[in-house]
């Protein structure tokens, strides 16, 4: 609650917090839109594969030409990581290999790193976070995205003395969405392909939100940051509105749908027959608390928290997340407090590749949101024991044998290049934390 004042004091000394942004897509653009109204925060470098596109993104969000002229634009993210005077690097490419490469470079250069790139974090986050701690810099989740917002709620609950029964987010989900491909994704968003193209919307990226992959990735990130359990058979996506969170997201032993207390789960904004859930949480996040005693349970009721019928479980939620518009909270927390807004601490969950259809030997996997596989949440222990292929390694790799629809793809099913950066770092992470 003091970041603004800390930044004001810092700004008064003439030493602004200087940032490098890698990736000027939607998340990065939303952050850039806020920068002119945050005195004491400066973007020194913007790196994007297309620097001209990045300049245009700045214009689109309202930057004047003087601010654009005073910012360095680069095509190589490694240059941004090593730029003089930069304190915090924001990795917002969404590409696992690029994210790992940039995180390692930023850490080596002594820069704090804010990982918008959840894909890279789930692939190797425990190792990256450890390397950052050893170097004395912050490795942080990105505030505004659901994992960091959930981590904040979990931390609040535990610091206040509550048991966390469940934590997660809402999304639009039906079981057949797992088989949706980029060819038919727009029908589920109520758009035509031409409307989506005019809006600059990438069908494979948006499909990753629909087919369950992004939910698997984000819940793995939350489990790893908050030391929460992962469902053995993957996310159940129970239909649930905000009024029923405490009833649905409690252990089966007391009438809920979870295996036990302390789990991650995603709730659907659609009933299984396609009807909308009443007061859904499609854009929000939640935490379910368990009272430690009868007195606390009575206080839940007295002060308006929605509870289950026992009164021992209560739910809190935030109905929205503003992604890049809130990202400065992570940047300033790292630079001014030396603290992350959520950070990977263990390897509890993984996002693994599952065949969308019968796949044949020789086919090339196309990764997150594509035509061949989707991501399913799995306990890290099961992922390691079964040599499951993480979704972050399932792009641009060729199958060496057939995989049936609905089956998990394993490392033994594909030809992985052992010298590839992501493969090397992933295997180091599994060896260190598995």
Short mmCIF file of C-alpha atoms in Angstrom, two decimals:
data_model
loop_
_atom_site.label_atom_id
_atom_site.label_comp_id
_atom_site.label_asym_id
_atom_site.label_seq_id
_atom_site.Cartn_x
_atom_site.Cartn_y
_atom_site.Cartn_z
CA UNK A 1 0.00 0.00 0.00
CA UNK A 2 3.04 2.28 -0.16
CA UNK A 3 4.35 1.78 -3.69
CA UNK A 4 3.08 5.10 -4.98
CA UNK A 5 4.70 7.03 -2.14
CA UNK A 6 7.97 5.08 -2.51
CA UNK A 7 7.99 5.89 -6.22
CA UNK A 8 7.29 9.56 -5.54
CA UNK A 9 10.25 9.75 -3.19
CA UNK A 10 12.43 7.99 -5.73
CA UNK A 11 11.23 10.29 -8.51
CA UNK A 12 12.03 13.36 -6.41
CA UNK A 13 15.68 12.30 -6.36
CA UNK A 14 15.81 12.33 -10.15
CA UNK A 15 16.35 8.58 -10.35
CA UNK A 16 13.37 7.03 -12.12
CA UNK A 17 12.77 3.28 -12.24
CA UNK A 18 13.95 2.32 -15.71
CA UNK A 19 12.46 -0.66 -17.50
CA UNK A 20 13.11 -2.78 -20.58
CA UNK A 21 10.05 -4.35 -22.21
CA UNK A 22 10.45 -7.39 -24.45
CA UNK A 23 7.36 -8.00 -26.55
CA UNK A 24 4.98 -5.20 -27.57
CA UNK A 25 1.86 -7.32 -28.02
CA UNK A 26 -1.44 -6.89 -26.18
CA UNK A 27 -0.04 -7.33 -22.64
CA UNK A 28 2.93 -5.09 -23.34
CA UNK A 29 0.76 -2.47 -25.03
CA UNK A 30 -1.57 -2.29 -22.04
CA UNK A 31 1.44 -1.64 -19.80
CA UNK A 32 2.75 1.02 -22.17
CA UNK A 33 -0.62 2.77 -22.07
CA UNK A 34 -0.19 3.43 -18.33
CA UNK A 35 3.44 4.54 -18.34
CA UNK A 36 2.86 8.24 -19.17
CA UNK A 37 0.65 8.61 -16.08
CA UNK A 38 3.12 6.99 -13.65
CA UNK A 39 5.64 9.66 -12.67
CA UNK A 40 9.03 8.14 -11.92
CA UNK A 41 8.62 5.10 -14.19
CA UNK A 42 10.41 5.11 -17.53
CA UNK A 43 10.61 2.58 -20.35
CA UNK A 44 14.18 2.86 -21.60
CA UNK A 45 14.11 0.06 -24.18
CA UNK A 46 11.39 -1.79 -26.08
CA UNK A 47 12.46 -4.96 -27.87
CA UNK A 48 10.25 -6.62 -30.45
CA UNK A 49 10.93 -8.75 -33.52
CA UNK A 50 9.42 -5.85 -35.47
CA UNK A 51 10.62 -2.55 -33.95
CA UNK A 52 8.40 -0.54 -36.29
CA UNK A 53 5.38 -2.46 -35.03
CA UNK A 54 6.47 -1.64 -31.48
CA UNK A 55 6.67 2.07 -32.33
CA UNK A 56 3.19 1.88 -33.81
CA UNK A 57 1.95 0.14 -30.67
CA UNK A 58 3.24 3.10 -28.64
CA UNK A 59 1.32 5.50 -30.88
CA UNK A 60 -1.81 3.38 -30.63
CA UNK A 61 -1.79 3.59 -26.81
CA UNK A 62 -1.32 7.36 -26.79
CA UNK A 63 2.42 7.99 -26.56
CA UNK A 64 3.49 11.31 -28.04
CA UNK A 65 6.36 11.51 -30.53
CA UNK A 66 8.73 12.99 -27.95
CA UNK A 67 8.34 9.96 -25.68
CA UNK A 68 8.77 7.61 -28.63
CA UNK A 69 11.90 9.45 -29.76
CA UNK A 70 13.34 9.20 -26.25
CA UNK A 71 12.91 5.41 -26.16
CA UNK A 72 15.33 2.95 -27.74
CA UNK A 73 13.78 0.26 -29.92
CA UNK A 74 15.55 -3.02 -30.64
CA UNK A 75 14.88 -6.25 -32.48
CA UNK A 76 16.90 -8.42 -30.07
CA UNK A 77 15.59 -9.04 -26.55
CA UNK A 78 19.07 -9.86 -25.31
CA UNK A 79 20.10 -6.26 -26.00
CA UNK A 80 17.25 -5.09 -23.79
CA UNK A 81 18.31 -7.42 -20.97
CA UNK A 82 21.80 -5.93 -20.94
CA UNK A 83 20.95 -2.28 -21.59
CA UNK A 84 22.72 0.23 -19.36
CA UNK A 85 20.66 1.73 -16.55
CA UNK A 86 17.80 -0.78 -16.77
CA UNK A 87 16.63 -2.16 -13.41
CA UNK A 88 13.70 -4.34 -14.43
CA UNK A 89 13.17 -6.47 -17.52
CA UNK A 90 9.60 -7.43 -18.51
CA UNK A 91 9.44 -10.63 -20.58
CA UNK A 92 6.16 -10.53 -22.51
CA UNK A 93 6.84 -12.57 -25.65
CA UNK A 94 4.72 -15.60 -24.70
CA UNK A 95 7.32 -17.84 -26.36
CA UNK A 96 8.83 -20.43 -23.95
CA UNK A 97 12.30 -20.58 -25.50
CA UNK A 98 12.61 -16.81 -25.86
CA UNK A 99 11.37 -16.38 -22.30
CA UNK A 100 13.96 -18.71 -20.83
CA UNK A 101 16.75 -17.14 -22.88
CA UNK A 102 15.77 -13.63 -21.82
CA UNK A 103 15.28 -14.56 -18.16
CA UNK A 104 18.74 -16.12 -17.97
CA UNK A 105 20.31 -13.08 -19.65
CA UNK A 106 18.51 -10.62 -17.37
CA UNK A 107 19.50 -12.56 -14.25
CA UNK A 108 23.11 -12.77 -15.41
CA UNK A 109 23.11 -9.01 -16.00
CA UNK A 110 21.78 -8.38 -12.49
CA UNK A 111 18.35 -7.19 -13.59
CA UNK A 112 15.04 -8.02 -11.92
CA UNK A 113 12.82 -10.05 -14.24
CA UNK A 114 9.01 -9.87 -14.43
CA UNK A 115 7.74 -12.95 -16.28
CA UNK A 116 4.56 -12.20 -18.15
CA UNK A 117 5.64 -15.34 -20.02
CA UNK A 118 3.84 -17.97 -17.93
CA UNK A 119 4.65 -20.60 -20.56
CA UNK A 120 8.37 -20.26 -19.82
CA UNK A 121 7.75 -20.11 -16.07
CA UNK A 122 5.83 -23.40 -16.02
CA UNK A 123 8.47 -25.07 -18.18
CA UNK A 124 11.42 -24.17 -15.95
CA UNK A 125 10.36 -21.59 -13.34
CA UNK A 126 11.76 -23.24 -10.21
CA UNK A 127 15.24 -23.25 -11.71
CA UNK A 128 14.99 -19.69 -13.05
CA UNK A 129 13.75 -18.42 -9.69
CA UNK A 130 16.60 -20.17 -7.89
CA UNK A 131 19.16 -18.64 -10.23
CA UNK A 132 17.63 -15.19 -9.60
CA UNK A 133 17.82 -15.62 -5.83
CA UNK A 134 21.46 -16.70 -6.10
CA UNK A 135 22.20 -13.57 -8.14
CA UNK A 136 20.32 -11.35 -5.67
CA UNK A 137 17.59 -10.23 -8.07
CA UNK A 138 13.81 -10.66 -8.14
CA UNK A 139 12.07 -13.22 -10.34
CA UNK A 140 8.39 -12.30 -10.34
CA UNK A 141 5.03 -13.23 -11.73
CA UNK A 142 3.24 -10.44 -13.57
CA UNK A 143 0.62 -8.61 -11.53
CA UNK A 144 -2.60 -8.22 -13.49
CA UNK A 145 -2.42 -11.74 -14.85
CA UNK A 146 -4.39 -14.34 -12.89
CA UNK A 147 -1.49 -16.29 -11.30
CA UNK A 148 -0.07 -13.23 -9.53
CA UNK A 149 -3.51 -12.07 -8.41
CA UNK A 150 -4.27 -15.51 -7.00
CA UNK A 151 -0.87 -15.67 -5.30
CA UNK A 152 -1.66 -12.36 -3.60
CA UNK A 153 -5.00 -13.68 -2.32
CA UNK A 154 -3.42 -16.92 -1.07
CA UNK A 155 -0.68 -14.99 0.73
CA UNK A 156 -3.26 -12.71 2.34
CA UNK A 157 -5.32 -15.68 3.51
CA UNK A 158 -2.36 -17.51 5.04
CA UNK A 159 -0.94 -14.36 6.64
CA UNK A 160 -4.36 -13.83 8.25
CA UNK A 161 -4.30 -17.35 9.70
CA UNK A 162 -6.67 -19.19 7.36
CA UNK A 163 -6.25 -22.51 5.63
CA UNK A 164 -6.50 -22.19 1.85
CA UNK A 165 -8.95 -24.83 0.67
CA UNK A 166 -8.85 -23.87 -2.99
CA UNK A 167 -7.60 -21.15 -5.30
CA UNK A 168 -7.89 -20.46 -8.98
CA UNK A 169 -9.83 -18.60 -11.64
CA UNK A 170 -12.85 -18.73 -13.90
CA UNK A 171 -13.02 -19.40 -17.62
CA UNK A 172 -15.40 -20.36 -20.41
CA UNK A 173 -15.27 -24.17 -20.65
CA UNK A 174 -17.07 -27.15 -22.13
CA UNK A 175 -15.46 -30.61 -22.52
CA UNK A 176 -15.46 -30.52 -26.32
CA UNK A 177 -13.38 -27.33 -26.30
CA UNK A 178 -10.28 -29.52 -25.89
CA UNK A 179 -10.62 -30.52 -29.55
CA UNK A 180 -11.17 -27.02 -30.96
CA UNK A 181 -8.56 -25.87 -33.49
CA UNK A 182 -7.64 -22.43 -34.86
CA UNK A 183 -9.96 -23.11 -37.82
CA UNK A 184 -13.14 -23.01 -35.73
CA UNK A 185 -12.08 -21.02 -32.69
CA UNK A 186 -13.85 -17.77 -33.66
CA UNK A 187 -17.32 -19.35 -33.64
CA UNK A 188 -16.89 -19.86 -29.89
CA UNK A 189 -16.03 -16.17 -29.41
CA UNK A 190 -18.99 -14.96 -31.51
CA UNK A 191 -16.69 -13.53 -34.19
CA UNK A 192 -16.12 -14.10 -37.88
CA UNK A 193 -12.57 -14.76 -39.10
CA UNK A 194 -12.61 -11.37 -40.85
CA UNK A 195 -13.64 -9.56 -37.64
CA UNK A 196 -10.88 -11.30 -35.70
CA UNK A 197 -8.28 -10.48 -38.36
CA UNK A 198 -9.35 -6.83 -38.40
CA UNK A 199 -8.81 -6.77 -34.63
CA UNK A 200 -5.31 -8.22 -34.94
CA UNK A 201 -6.35 -11.35 -33.02
CA UNK A 202 -4.18 -14.46 -33.38
CA UNK A 203 -6.35 -17.59 -33.74
CA UNK A 204 -3.80 -19.98 -32.21
CA UNK A 205 -3.24 -17.74 -29.19
CA UNK A 206 -6.98 -17.29 -28.58
CA UNK A 207 -7.52 -21.01 -29.06
CA UNK A 208 -5.10 -21.72 -26.21
CA UNK A 209 -7.51 -19.87 -23.91
CA UNK A 210 -10.44 -21.93 -25.17
CA UNK A 211 -9.00 -25.45 -25.40
CA UNK A 212 -7.89 -25.57 -21.78
CA UNK A 213 -4.17 -25.09 -22.35
CA UNK A 214 -3.89 -21.66 -20.78
CA UNK A 215 -5.87 -22.80 -17.75
CA UNK A 216 -3.50 -25.74 -17.27
CA UNK A 217 -0.46 -23.47 -17.56
CA UNK A 218 -1.81 -20.86 -15.17
CA UNK A 219 -2.92 -23.39 -12.54
CA UNK A 220 0.49 -25.06 -12.69
CA UNK A 221 2.07 -21.66 -12.10
CA UNK A 222 -0.20 -21.02 -9.11
CA UNK A 223 0.47 -24.46 -7.62
CA UNK A 224 4.21 -23.92 -7.99
CA UNK A 225 4.15 -20.43 -6.47
CA UNK A 226 1.72 -21.18 -3.63
CA UNK A 227 2.61 -24.79 -2.77
CA UNK A 228 -0.90 -25.99 -3.60
CA UNK A 229 -2.04 -29.44 -4.72
CA UNK A 230 -2.92 -30.44 -8.28
CA UNK A 231 -5.82 -32.76 -9.21
CA UNK A 232 -4.50 -36.21 -10.14
CA UNK A 233 -6.49 -36.41 -13.39
CA UNK A 234 -6.32 -32.77 -14.38
CA UNK A 235 -8.68 -29.85 -13.94
CA UNK A 236 -12.38 -30.66 -13.57
CA UNK A 237 -13.69 -27.20 -14.57
CA UNK A 238 -16.89 -27.48 -12.46
CA UNK A 239 -19.64 -25.01 -13.43
CA UNK A 240 -19.83 -22.56 -10.56
CA UNK A 241 -20.90 -18.99 -9.89
CA UNK A 242 -19.46 -16.69 -7.26
CA UNK A 243 -22.22 -17.49 -4.75
CA UNK A 244 -21.38 -21.21 -4.79
CA UNK A 245 -17.57 -21.12 -4.65
CA UNK A 246 -17.38 -22.16 -0.99
CA UNK A 247 -19.85 -25.00 -1.55
CA UNK A 248 -18.30 -26.49 -4.71
CA UNK A 249 -14.61 -25.90 -3.99
CA UNK A 250 -14.25 -27.84 -0.74
CA UNK A 251 -13.26 -31.48 -0.15
CA UNK A 252 -15.48 -34.34 -1.26
CA UNK A 253 -15.50 -35.53 2.35
CA UNK A 254 -17.74 -32.56 3.25
CA UNK A 255 -19.80 -32.48 0.06
CA UNK A 256 -17.56 -30.55 -2.35
CA UNK A 257 -15.70 -31.56 -5.50
CA UNK A 258 -12.06 -31.42 -4.42
CA UNK A 259 -9.88 -34.34 -3.35
CA UNK A 260 -8.73 -32.44 -0.27
CA UNK A 261 -8.02 -28.97 1.08
CA UNK A 262 -5.28 -26.96 -0.59
CA UNK A 263 -6.00 -27.50 -4.30
CA UNK A 264 -6.01 -25.43 -7.48
CA UNK A 265 -9.07 -25.54 -9.72
CA UNK A 266 -10.76 -23.59 -12.52
CA UNK A 267 -14.51 -22.97 -12.54
CA UNK A 268 -16.52 -22.78 -15.76
CA UNK A 269 -18.86 -19.93 -16.70
CA UNK A 270 -21.00 -22.44 -18.64
CA UNK A 271 -23.17 -25.28 -17.43
CA UNK A 272 -22.41 -28.56 -19.21
CA UNK A 273 -25.47 -28.07 -21.45
CA UNK A 274 -24.12 -24.69 -22.56
CA UNK A 275 -26.35 -22.45 -20.43
CA UNK A 276 -24.58 -19.55 -18.73
CA UNK A 277 -23.76 -19.98 -15.05
CA UNK A 278 -25.55 -17.52 -12.78
CA UNK A 279 -23.12 -14.80 -11.60
CA UNK A 280 -20.16 -16.45 -13.28
CA UNK A 281 -16.48 -15.72 -12.63
CA UNK A 282 -15.28 -15.91 -16.24
CA UNK A 283 -12.80 -13.02 -15.95
CA UNK A 284 -11.94 -13.29 -12.27
CA UNK A 285 -10.01 -15.14 -9.58
CA UNK A 286 -10.94 -16.59 -6.20
CA UNK A 287 -9.72 -18.13 -2.98
CA UNK A 288 -11.72 -20.40 -0.65
CA UNK A 289 -10.81 -20.09 3.04
CA UNK A 290 -11.29 -22.54 5.87
CA UNK A 291 -11.92 -21.15 9.33
CA UNK A 292 -9.46 -22.41 11.96
CA UNK A 293 -12.09 -22.40 14.72
CA UNK A 294 -15.78 -21.86 15.50
CA UNK A 295 -15.25 -18.23 16.43
CA UNK A 296 -13.72 -17.37 13.04
CA UNK A 297 -16.52 -19.27 11.29
CA UNK A 298 -19.09 -17.20 13.17
CA UNK A 299 -17.30 -14.03 12.09
CA UNK A 300 -17.54 -15.15 8.44
CA UNK A 301 -21.32 -15.02 8.74
CA UNK A 302 -21.40 -11.86 10.82
CA UNK A 303 -19.36 -9.88 8.30
CA UNK A 304 -20.98 -11.02 5.10
CA UNK A 305 -18.63 -13.59 3.62
CA UNK A 306 -20.50 -16.16 1.51
CA UNK A 307 -20.02 -19.57 3.14
CA UNK A 308 -20.96 -23.19 2.60
CA UNK A 309 -23.73 -24.74 4.73
CA UNK A 310 -21.27 -25.69 7.48
CA UNK A 311 -20.08 -22.11 7.82
CA UNK A 312 -16.44 -23.27 7.94
CA UNK A 313 -15.62 -22.58 4.29
CA UNK A 314 -15.88 -19.08 2.85
CA UNK A 315 -15.01 -17.59 -0.51
CA UNK A 316 -13.52 -14.32 -1.68
CA UNK A 317 -13.22 -13.34 -5.31
CA UNK A 318 -12.06 -10.59 -7.61
CA UNK A 319 -14.35 -10.40 -10.66
CA UNK A 320 -11.77 -9.13 -13.16
CA UNK A 321 -8.12 -8.97 -14.05
CA UNK A 322 -6.65 -6.07 -16.02
CA UNK A 323 -3.44 -7.76 -17.20
CA UNK A 324 -1.01 -5.11 -18.52
CA UNK A 325 -2.87 -2.18 -16.99
CA UNK A 326 -1.76 -3.49 -13.57
CA UNK A 327 1.74 -4.65 -14.54
CA UNK A 328 3.51 -1.67 -12.99
CA UNK A 329 2.72 -3.13 -9.56
CA UNK A 330 5.19 -5.97 -10.26
CA UNK A 331 7.80 -3.62 -11.71
CA UNK A 332 7.68 -1.26 -8.75
CA UNK A 333 7.54 -4.03 -6.17
CA UNK A 334 10.72 -5.52 -7.61
CA UNK A 335 12.58 -2.23 -7.97
CA UNK A 336 11.47 -0.47 -4.77
CA UNK A 337 10.81 -3.33 -2.35
CA UNK A 338 12.96 -6.10 -3.77
CA UNK A 339 9.90 -8.37 -3.62
CA UNK A 340 8.09 -10.40 -6.29
CA UNK A 341 4.34 -10.32 -6.79
CA UNK A 342 4.32 -14.10 -6.65
CA UNK A 343 7.24 -16.33 -7.56
CA UNK A 344 7.77 -20.01 -8.32
CA UNK A 345 9.06 -21.83 -5.24
CA UNK A 346 8.58 -25.52 -5.97
CA UNK A 347 7.61 -27.93 -8.74
CA UNK A 348 4.10 -29.08 -7.86
CA UNK A 349 2.26 -28.87 -11.18
CA UNK A 350 3.02 -29.26 -14.86
CA UNK A 351 1.16 -28.56 -18.12
CA UNK A 352 1.56 -31.59 -20.37
CA UNK A 353 0.65 -32.23 -24.01
CA UNK A 354 -2.42 -34.34 -24.84
CA UNK A 355 -3.37 -35.44 -28.37
CA UNK A 356 -6.42 -33.62 -29.77
CA UNK A 357 -6.95 -36.40 -32.33
CA UNK A 358 -5.22 -39.59 -33.43
CA UNK A 359 -1.68 -38.53 -34.29
CA UNK A 360 0.64 -40.44 -36.60
CA UNK A 361 4.39 -40.96 -36.49
CA UNK A 362 6.10 -38.31 -38.58
CA UNK A 363 3.60 -35.54 -37.79
CA UNK A 364 4.92 -32.26 -36.45
CA UNK A 365 3.43 -30.99 -33.18
CA UNK A 366 2.36 -27.34 -33.29
CA UNK A 367 2.14 -26.56 -29.59
CA UNK A 368 -0.12 -24.38 -27.50
CA UNK A 369 -3.49 -23.60 -29.08
CA UNK A 370 -2.75 -25.50 -32.29
CA UNK A 371 -4.19 -28.40 -34.26
CA UNK A 372 -2.41 -31.35 -32.64
CA UNK A 373 -2.27 -31.08 -28.84
CA UNK A 374 -3.70 -29.22 -25.87
CA UNK A 375 -2.27 -28.69 -22.39
CA UNK A 376 -3.58 -30.64 -19.38
CA UNK A 377 -2.64 -29.96 -15.77
CA UNK A 378 -0.76 -32.83 -14.10
CA UNK A 379 1.01 -33.33 -10.78
CA UNK A 380 4.73 -32.79 -11.29
CA UNK A 381 5.49 -36.20 -9.77
CA UNK A 382 3.29 -37.94 -12.35
CA UNK A 383 4.74 -35.86 -15.15
CA UNK A 384 8.27 -36.87 -14.22
CA UNK A 385 7.46 -40.55 -13.64
CA UNK A 386 5.60 -40.82 -16.95
CA UNK A 387 8.13 -38.74 -18.91
CA UNK A 388 5.20 -36.58 -20.03
CA UNK A 389 6.00 -34.00 -22.68
CA UNK A 390 5.44 -30.47 -21.34
CA UNK A 391 3.30 -28.30 -23.60
CA UNK A 392 6.20 -25.82 -23.72
CA UNK A 393 8.31 -28.37 -25.63
CA UNK A 394 5.49 -29.53 -27.92
CA UNK A 395 6.05 -26.98 -30.69
CA UNK A 396 8.07 -27.85 -33.77
CA UNK A 397 8.92 -31.41 -32.67
CA UNK A 398 8.21 -34.51 -34.73
CA UNK A 399 6.41 -37.62 -33.50
CA UNK A 400 8.38 -40.86 -33.72
CA UNK A 401 5.34 -43.07 -33.09
CA UNK A 402 1.55 -42.93 -33.15
CA UNK A 403 -0.37 -41.34 -30.26
CA UNK A 404 -4.09 -41.97 -29.77
CA UNK A 405 -6.57 -39.14 -29.27
CA UNK A 406 -6.80 -38.20 -25.59
CA UNK A 407 -3.46 -39.80 -24.68
CA UNK A 408 -0.63 -37.85 -23.07
CA UNK A 409 2.35 -37.39 -25.39
CA UNK A 410 5.60 -38.50 -23.76
CA UNK A 411 9.20 -37.60 -24.41
CA UNK A 412 9.60 -41.11 -25.81
CA UNK A 413 7.01 -40.29 -28.51
CA UNK A 414 8.98 -37.40 -30.02
CA UNK A 415 12.44 -36.53 -31.30
CA UNK A 416 13.78 -33.87 -28.93
CA UNK A 417 17.00 -32.02 -29.67
CA UNK A 418 19.06 -32.46 -26.50
CA UNK A 419 21.11 -29.35 -27.38
CA UNK A 420 18.10 -27.06 -27.63
CA UNK A 421 18.10 -24.45 -24.85
CA UNK A 422 14.59 -25.22 -23.60
CA UNK A 423 15.32 -28.96 -23.48
CA UNK A 424 18.57 -28.47 -21.58
CA UNK A 425 17.08 -26.05 -19.06
CA UNK A 426 13.95 -28.16 -18.58
CA UNK A 427 15.99 -31.29 -17.90
CA UNK A 428 18.18 -29.39 -15.47
CA UNK A 429 15.05 -28.18 -13.67
CA UNK A 430 13.55 -31.68 -13.46
CA UNK A 431 16.83 -33.10 -12.18
CA UNK A 432 17.13 -30.36 -9.58
CA UNK A 433 13.51 -30.19 -8.36
CA UNK A 434 11.90 -33.48 -9.44
#
